[in-house]
Coordinates of C-alpha atoms in Angstrom, one line a residue:
M2 CA -70.4 0.1 95.0
V3 CA -73.4 -1.7 93.2
K4 CA -75.9 -1.4 91.4
E5 CA -78.2 -4.1 93.9
T6 CA -78.2 -6.5 95.9
G7 CA -81.1 -8.3 96.2
F8 CA -78.6 -11.4 94.9
Y9 CA -77.1 -10.8 97.9
D10 CA -80.3 -10.6 99.9
M11 CA -81.4 -13.8 98.4
L12 CA -77.3 -15.7 99.7
G13 CA -77.9 -13.2 102.8
V14 CA -74.4 -12.3 102.3
K15 CA -72.2 -9.1 101.2
P16 CA -71.5 -7.3 98.3
N17 CA -68.2 -7.9 99.4
A18 CA -68.3 -11.8 100.0
T19 CA -65.8 -14.0 99.3
P20 CA -66.0 -16.6 96.9
D21 CA -65.9 -19.4 100.8
E22 CA -68.9 -17.4 101.7
L23 CA -70.9 -17.8 98.4
K24 CA -70.7 -21.5 98.5
K25 CA -71.0 -21.3 102.3
A26 CA -74.7 -19.7 102.2
Y27 CA -76.1 -21.8 99.3
R28 CA -75.2 -25.0 100.5
K29 CA -77.5 -23.9 102.9
L30 CA -79.9 -22.8 101.7
A31 CA -80.2 -25.1 98.8
L32 CA -80.3 -28.0 101.5
K33 CA -82.9 -26.0 103.4
Y34 CA -85.0 -25.0 100.1
H35 CA -84.6 -28.2 98.2
P36 CA -87.8 -29.7 96.4
D37 CA -87.2 -32.6 97.6
K38 CA -87.4 -30.7 101.5
N39 CA -89.6 -28.7 101.1
P40 CA -91.8 -29.0 97.9
T41 CA -93.7 -25.8 98.2
E42 CA -90.7 -23.7 97.8
G43 CA -89.5 -23.9 94.1
E44 CA -89.2 -21.5 93.2
K45 CA -87.4 -20.5 96.5
F46 CA -85.3 -22.6 95.4
K47 CA -85.0 -21.0 92.4
Q48 CA -84.5 -17.8 93.3
I49 CA -80.9 -19.2 95.4
S50 CA -80.0 -21.3 92.6
Q51 CA -79.7 -18.1 90.2
A52 CA -78.0 -15.7 92.6
Y53 CA -75.8 -19.0 92.5
E54 CA -75.5 -18.9 89.7
V55 CA -74.2 -15.4 88.9
L56 CA -72.8 -14.0 92.3
S57 CA -70.8 -18.1 91.8
D58 CA -68.8 -16.0 87.8
S59 CA -66.9 -13.5 87.9
Q60 CA -67.1 -12.1 85.0
K61 CA -71.8 -12.3 86.1
R62 CA -71.5 -10.9 89.3
E63 CA -68.7 -7.9 87.9
V64 CA -71.6 -7.3 85.3
Y65 CA -74.1 -7.9 87.6
D66 CA -72.7 -5.3 90.6
Q67 CA -72.7 -3.0 87.9
G68 CA -75.8 -3.5 86.2
G69 CA -77.4 -5.0 88.3
E70 CA -80.0 -8.2 87.1
K71 CA -81.3 -6.0 84.2
A72 CA -77.6 -5.9 83.1
I73 CA -77.3 -9.8 83.6
K74 CA -80.7 -11.1 81.7
G75 CA -80.7 -7.5 78.7
G76 CA -77.0 -9.8 77.4
G77 CA -74.3 -8.6 79.9
S78 CA -73.0 -11.6 80.4
G79 CA -74.6 -14.6 78.4
G80 CA -78.5 -14.0 79.3
G81 CA -79.9 -16.3 80.9
F82 CA -79.9 -19.1 83.9
G83 CA -79.3 -22.4 84.4
S84 CA -82.1 -24.7 85.4
P85 CA -81.2 -25.0 89.1
M86 CA -81.9 -28.8 89.6
D87 CA -77.7 -29.0 87.2
I88 CA -76.5 -26.0 89.9
F89 CA -77.1 -28.5 92.7
D90 CA -76.2 -30.9 91.0
M91 CA -73.3 -29.7 90.6
F92 CA -72.5 -28.6 93.5
F93 CA -73.5 -31.3 95.7
G94 CA -71.3 -34.2 92.8
G95 CA -74.8 -35.4 92.1
G96 CA -73.8 -35.5 87.6
G97 CA -70.9 -36.4 85.8
R98 CA -70.9 -32.9 84.4
M99 CA -68.8 -31.6 87.9
H100 CA -66.2 -34.3 87.3
R101 CA -65.3 -33.3 84.1
E102 CA -65.6 -30.1 84.9
R103 CA -63.2 -30.6 87.9
R104 CA -60.6 -32.6 86.3
G105 CA -56.9 -31.2 84.9
K106 CA -56.6 -31.2 81.4
N107 CA -54.2 -34.3 80.1
V108 CA -50.8 -34.5 78.7
V109 CA -49.3 -36.1 76.3
H110 CA -46.1 -36.9 75.3
Q111 CA -43.6 -39.1 72.5
L112 CA -41.4 -41.5 73.2
T113 CA -39.0 -41.9 71.0
V114 CA -38.7 -46.2 71.2
S115 CA -36.2 -48.8 68.2
L116 CA -38.0 -51.7 67.3
E117 CA -35.7 -53.6 69.5
D118 CA -36.8 -52.0 72.4
L119 CA -40.7 -53.7 71.0
F120 CA -39.3 -57.2 70.2
N121 CA -37.5 -57.6 74.0
G122 CA -39.2 -55.8 75.5
A123 CA -37.5 -52.5 77.2
T124 CA -37.7 -49.7 80.6
R125 CA -36.9 -46.5 80.5
K126 CA -36.5 -43.6 82.6
L127 CA -38.1 -40.4 80.4
A128 CA -38.1 -36.6 82.5
V129 CA -41.3 -34.6 82.2
Q130 CA -42.2 -30.8 83.4
K131 CA -44.9 -30.7 85.3
N132 CA -47.3 -28.1 88.1
V133 CA -47.5 -29.3 91.5
I134 CA -49.6 -27.8 94.6
C135 CA -46.8 -25.8 96.3
D136 CA -46.4 -27.5 99.7
R137 CA -45.4 -24.1 101.1
C138 CA -48.8 -22.7 100.9
E139 CA -50.5 -25.8 100.9
G140 CA -52.2 -24.3 97.2
R141 CA -53.3 -20.7 99.0
G142 CA -51.0 -18.6 97.4
G143 CA -50.6 -17.0 101.2
R144 CA -49.5 -18.2 104.5
K145 CA -52.8 -19.5 106.1
G146 CA -54.8 -17.5 107.4
L147 CA -53.1 -14.1 106.6
V148 CA -54.3 -14.5 102.6
E149 CA -55.5 -11.4 101.7
M150 CA -58.2 -11.6 98.3
C151 CA -57.2 -7.9 95.8
M152 CA -60.0 -6.3 96.7
S153 CA -60.2 -4.6 93.1
C154 CA -61.0 -7.9 91.8
R155 CA -62.5 -9.8 93.9
G156 CA -59.8 -13.3 94.0
T157 CA -60.7 -13.3 90.2
G158 CA -57.1 -12.1 88.6
M159 CA -59.5 -10.3 85.8
Q160 CA -61.6 -7.0 85.4
V161 CA -64.7 -5.9 83.5
R162 CA -65.3 -3.5 82.1
L163 CA -68.6 -2.8 81.1
H164 CA -69.2 0.2 77.4
Q165 CA -72.5 1.5 76.4
L166 CA -73.0 0.8 73.3
G167 CA -76.9 2.4 72.5
P168 CA -80.2 1.5 73.8
G169 CA -79.7 -1.8 75.8
M170 CA -76.7 -2.7 73.9
V171 CA -73.4 -3.6 76.2
Q172 CA -69.6 -5.1 75.7
Q173 CA -67.9 -6.6 78.4
V174 CA -64.2 -6.6 78.6
S175 CA -62.2 -8.4 80.3
T176 CA -58.3 -7.4 81.1
V177 CA -55.8 -8.9 83.6
C178 CA -56.4 -7.5 87.3
G179 CA -53.8 -4.3 87.6
G180 CA -53.6 -4.6 91.3
C181 CA -52.7 -8.0 91.9
Q182 CA -51.5 -8.7 88.3
G183 CA -53.7 -12.1 88.1
Q184 CA -52.8 -13.4 91.0
R185 CA -56.3 -12.1 92.7
I186 CA -53.6 -12.1 95.5
S187 CA -52.4 -9.0 97.3
H188 CA -49.5 -8.7 96.8
K189 CA -48.5 -8.5 100.3
D190 CA -49.3 -11.8 101.5
R191 CA -48.6 -13.8 98.4
C192 CA -46.8 -17.0 99.1
K193 CA -42.6 -16.2 98.9
A194 CA -41.7 -19.2 96.9
C195 CA -45.2 -19.5 94.4
S196 CA -45.4 -15.9 94.1
G197 CA -48.9 -16.4 94.8
R198 CA -49.4 -18.7 93.0
K199 CA -50.4 -21.4 94.9
I200 CA -48.2 -24.2 91.8
L201 CA -45.0 -24.5 91.2
R202 CA -43.0 -25.8 88.2
Q203 CA -41.1 -29.6 89.1
K204 CA -39.8 -32.5 87.8
K205 CA -40.8 -35.5 87.7
I206 CA -39.4 -38.8 86.7
L207 CA -41.4 -41.6 84.8
E208 CA -40.3 -44.9 84.7
V209 CA -41.7 -46.6 81.4
H210 CA -42.6 -49.7 81.0
I211 CA -42.6 -51.5 77.3
D212 CA -43.5 -54.6 76.5
K213 CA -42.7 -57.5 74.1
G214 CA -45.0 -57.1 71.1
M215 CA -46.4 -52.6 71.7
K216 CA -46.7 -51.6 68.5
D217 CA -45.5 -47.5 67.6
G218 CA -48.2 -45.5 68.1
Q219 CA -49.4 -47.1 70.4
K220 CA -50.1 -45.4 74.7
L221 CA -49.6 -45.9 78.3
V222 CA -51.1 -43.6 80.9
F223 CA -49.6 -43.1 84.3
H224 CA -53.2 -42.0 86.0
G225 CA -53.6 -38.4 88.1
E226 CA -49.9 -38.2 87.1
G227 CA -50.4 -34.9 85.2
D228 CA -50.5 -31.1 86.2
Q229 CA -51.7 -30.2 89.7
E230 CA -53.7 -27.4 90.0
P231 CA -55.3 -26.3 93.7
E232 CA -59.6 -27.9 93.5
L233 CA -58.3 -30.1 90.3
E234 CA -58.3 -33.8 90.3
P235 CA -55.3 -34.3 87.9
G236 CA -55.3 -35.1 84.4
D237 CA -53.3 -38.3 83.5
I238 CA -50.3 -38.9 82.1
I239 CA -49.9 -39.9 78.9
I240 CA -46.6 -40.7 77.0
V241 CA -46.6 -42.2 73.2
L242 CA -44.3 -44.7 71.2
D243 CA -43.0 -43.8 68.3
Q244 CA -40.9 -46.2 66.5
R245 CA -37.9 -45.4 64.5
V246 CA -36.5 -46.3 61.1
H247 CA -34.9 -49.8 61.1
P248 CA -32.1 -49.9 59.0
V249 CA -33.0 -54.2 58.1
F250 CA -36.8 -55.3 59.1
T251 CA -39.8 -52.8 58.5
R252 CA -42.6 -54.4 60.8
Q253 CA -46.2 -55.5 59.5
G254 CA -49.2 -56.0 61.9
E255 CA -47.1 -59.4 63.7
N256 CA -44.7 -60.8 61.0
L257 CA -41.3 -58.5 60.5
T258 CA -40.2 -58.2 56.5
M259 CA -36.7 -57.9 55.1
T260 CA -35.3 -57.6 51.7
M261 CA -32.7 -59.9 50.5
E262 CA -29.2 -59.8 48.0
L263 CA -28.2 -62.3 46.0
Q264 CA -25.5 -62.3 43.5
L265 CA -27.4 -64.5 40.3
V266 CA -25.1 -67.3 41.4
E267 CA -26.4 -67.3 44.8
A268 CA -29.7 -67.6 42.8
L269 CA -28.5 -70.2 40.8
C270 CA -26.5 -72.0 42.6
G271 CA -27.4 -72.2 46.2
F272 CA -25.8 -70.3 49.5
Q273 CA -26.0 -69.6 53.3
K274 CA -26.3 -66.4 54.6
P275 CA -26.7 -65.6 58.3
V276 CA -29.1 -62.8 59.9
Q277 CA -28.8 -61.4 62.8
T278 CA -31.7 -61.4 64.6
L279 CA -33.7 -58.8 67.1
D280 CA -32.2 -60.3 70.0
N281 CA -29.0 -60.7 68.7
R282 CA -29.6 -65.0 67.5
S283 CA -27.9 -65.4 64.1
L284 CA -30.4 -67.2 61.6
L285 CA -28.8 -69.1 58.5
I286 CA -31.1 -68.8 55.7
T287 CA -29.8 -71.7 53.5
C288 CA -31.6 -72.8 49.5
H289 CA -30.0 -75.4 48.5
P290 CA -27.8 -75.7 44.5
G291 CA -30.8 -76.7 41.9
E292 CA -33.4 -75.0 43.7
L293 CA -34.0 -72.0 42.1
I294 CA -34.7 -68.5 43.2
K295 CA -36.4 -65.9 41.1
P296 CA -36.6 -62.2 41.4
G297 CA -39.4 -60.9 44.3
D298 CA -39.8 -64.2 45.5
K299 CA -40.3 -64.8 49.6
K300 CA -39.1 -67.7 51.6
C301 CA -40.8 -67.5 55.4
V302 CA -40.2 -68.4 59.0
L303 CA -42.5 -69.4 61.2
N304 CA -41.8 -68.4 64.9
E305 CA -38.9 -65.7 64.2
G306 CA -41.4 -62.3 63.5
M307 CA -43.0 -59.6 66.2
P308 CA -43.2 -61.4 69.8
I309 CA -47.4 -61.1 69.9
H310 CA -48.1 -58.6 72.7
R311 CA -49.5 -59.3 76.3
R312 CA -48.2 -63.9 74.2
P313 CA -44.9 -63.0 74.6
F314 CA -43.6 -66.4 73.9
E315 CA -45.6 -66.7 70.4
K316 CA -44.2 -65.4 67.2
G317 CA -45.2 -64.4 63.6
R318 CA -43.3 -65.1 60.5
L319 CA -40.8 -63.7 59.4
I320 CA -40.5 -62.8 55.8
I321 CA -38.0 -62.6 52.9
L322 CA -37.7 -60.7 50.0
F323 CA -34.8 -61.7 47.7
S324 CA -34.0 -59.5 45.0
S325 CA -30.6 -59.0 42.6
P326 CA -29.1 -57.5 40.7
K327 CA -28.8 -59.5 37.9
A328 CA -32.5 -60.9 37.3
E329 CA -32.2 -59.9 34.0
F330 CA -30.0 -62.4 33.1
L331 CA -31.7 -64.4 35.6
R332 CA -34.6 -64.6 33.7
P333 CA -34.0 -66.7 30.4
V334 CA -32.8 -69.2 33.1
I335 CA -36.5 -70.1 34.0
K336 CA -37.6 -70.4 30.7
L337 CA -36.3 -72.8 30.8
V338 CA -35.8 -74.4 34.2
G339 CA -39.8 -73.1 34.5
D340 CA -41.3 -72.3 38.1
R341 CA -39.7 -74.5 40.5
E342 CA -41.2 -74.5 44.1
G343 CA -38.6 -75.4 47.1
P344 CA -40.2 -77.6 49.9
W345 CA -39.3 -77.0 53.0
M346 CA -36.2 -77.8 53.6
E347 CA -33.9 -78.2 57.0
A348 CA -31.2 -75.1 57.2
P349 CA -27.4 -77.6 58.2
L350 CA -25.3 -76.1 59.8
T351 CA -21.8 -75.7 58.7
A352 CA -18.9 -76.4 60.3
G353 CA -17.3 -74.0 62.4
H354 CA -21.1 -71.8 61.6
E355 CA -23.0 -70.5 65.9
E356 CA -26.2 -70.2 63.3
E357 CA -29.4 -71.1 64.4
S358 CA -30.6 -74.5 61.9
L359 CA -33.9 -72.5 60.8
E360 CA -37.1 -74.2 58.3
C361 CA -38.4 -72.3 56.1
K362 CA -40.8 -72.2 52.7
L363 CA -41.2 -71.0 49.9
F364 CA -43.8 -67.4 50.5
N365 CA -47.4 -66.0 48.1

């Protein structure tokens, strides 16, 4: 038994009206008394909007049924009314706010990738679990035409209790409905496939295409692939790339850096050393005799760094940092020889080797 029926009478519905009946009644009256159509009926439009604002909210409706309009205005459900035009826009889609509120949440997944994947490009399959609308009941929670709303909570899944704290002070406490256990539908009429939940948990395989040159932390968005819920537009699934640490190369923007250990004799007398690239080629790094390599010297190889995203035929530089475990023995030699910068050089191929020849230069 409701305390008063003024808001129900305003919409022309009974106190046990369903949410769909409330929507239908509000739609008809709001269009009839909208100020653009009836400029003299502004007060009537305001009253209709206030009635629908209260009755369409399960908690406010419960407070109104138990305490009337006085309980609503007294703060039992937050108090006050919204703008009639805001309510109209939200209902008919006139404002952007409705769209945001009717969209599901985005789901974020992390995908671990190697530096080779980011260099060469790759396609990875990712299995995710998501909610989908039950195809048996089409998201109704029960068979079409036979769904009975739980009368204990009026289909909200929650029950609101009011506690009088003192004169003019009311506290409301929301609890899961004991009649339907929060499922909103009477037990006898629930869908057997989803048990009245309207959704099912399903495995989805996503094909994630990793382009050459993508970066650690880059996001790939699968629009509309998020969890499905009745009357909500699905959100997105967002894949965040997480690059594993590489044992040889470190990425710095579009460049790759690496450290090459030299023996004392190599730093003084020259060397040839192969470097295995991320696409399984072998580069021959050459230092000619007499070209002194000091501890901390760097050389760069043009166009052997990371591919530039969306411009895969352009690459950054490969920067090689030289270090020597016997660097302290090399310092006296450096003082005698003096600082010397090696010119551009072409690395000759040694007989029997399959390494690519390249040019590299000292890098500051």
